[in-house]
Phi, psi and omega in degrees: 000142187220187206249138186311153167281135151109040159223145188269166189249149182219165178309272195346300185263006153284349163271341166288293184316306191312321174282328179278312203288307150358307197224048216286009186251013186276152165230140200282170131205153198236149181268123157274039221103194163300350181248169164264165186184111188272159189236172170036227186272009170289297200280318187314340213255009197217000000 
């Protein structure tokens, strides 16, 4: 998985690839704040 055209890259979602791409069959969340929260075909998938 590489990151969509037109979203920039910050640590937060070069660590999400890195993690996705590890572990794609897995769905990530990431703690935001007080929430968890999926990105990409992750949240789609929900």
């Amino acid at each position: 998985m590489s990151f969509p055209d037109g979203v920039k890259s910050t640590p937060m979602l070069e660590q999400y690839f890195r993690w996705k791409n590890e572990y794609p069959d897995c769905l990530l969340f990431f703690r935001m704040g007080d929430f968890y929260e999926m990105f990409f075909t992750d949240a789609e998938e929900c």
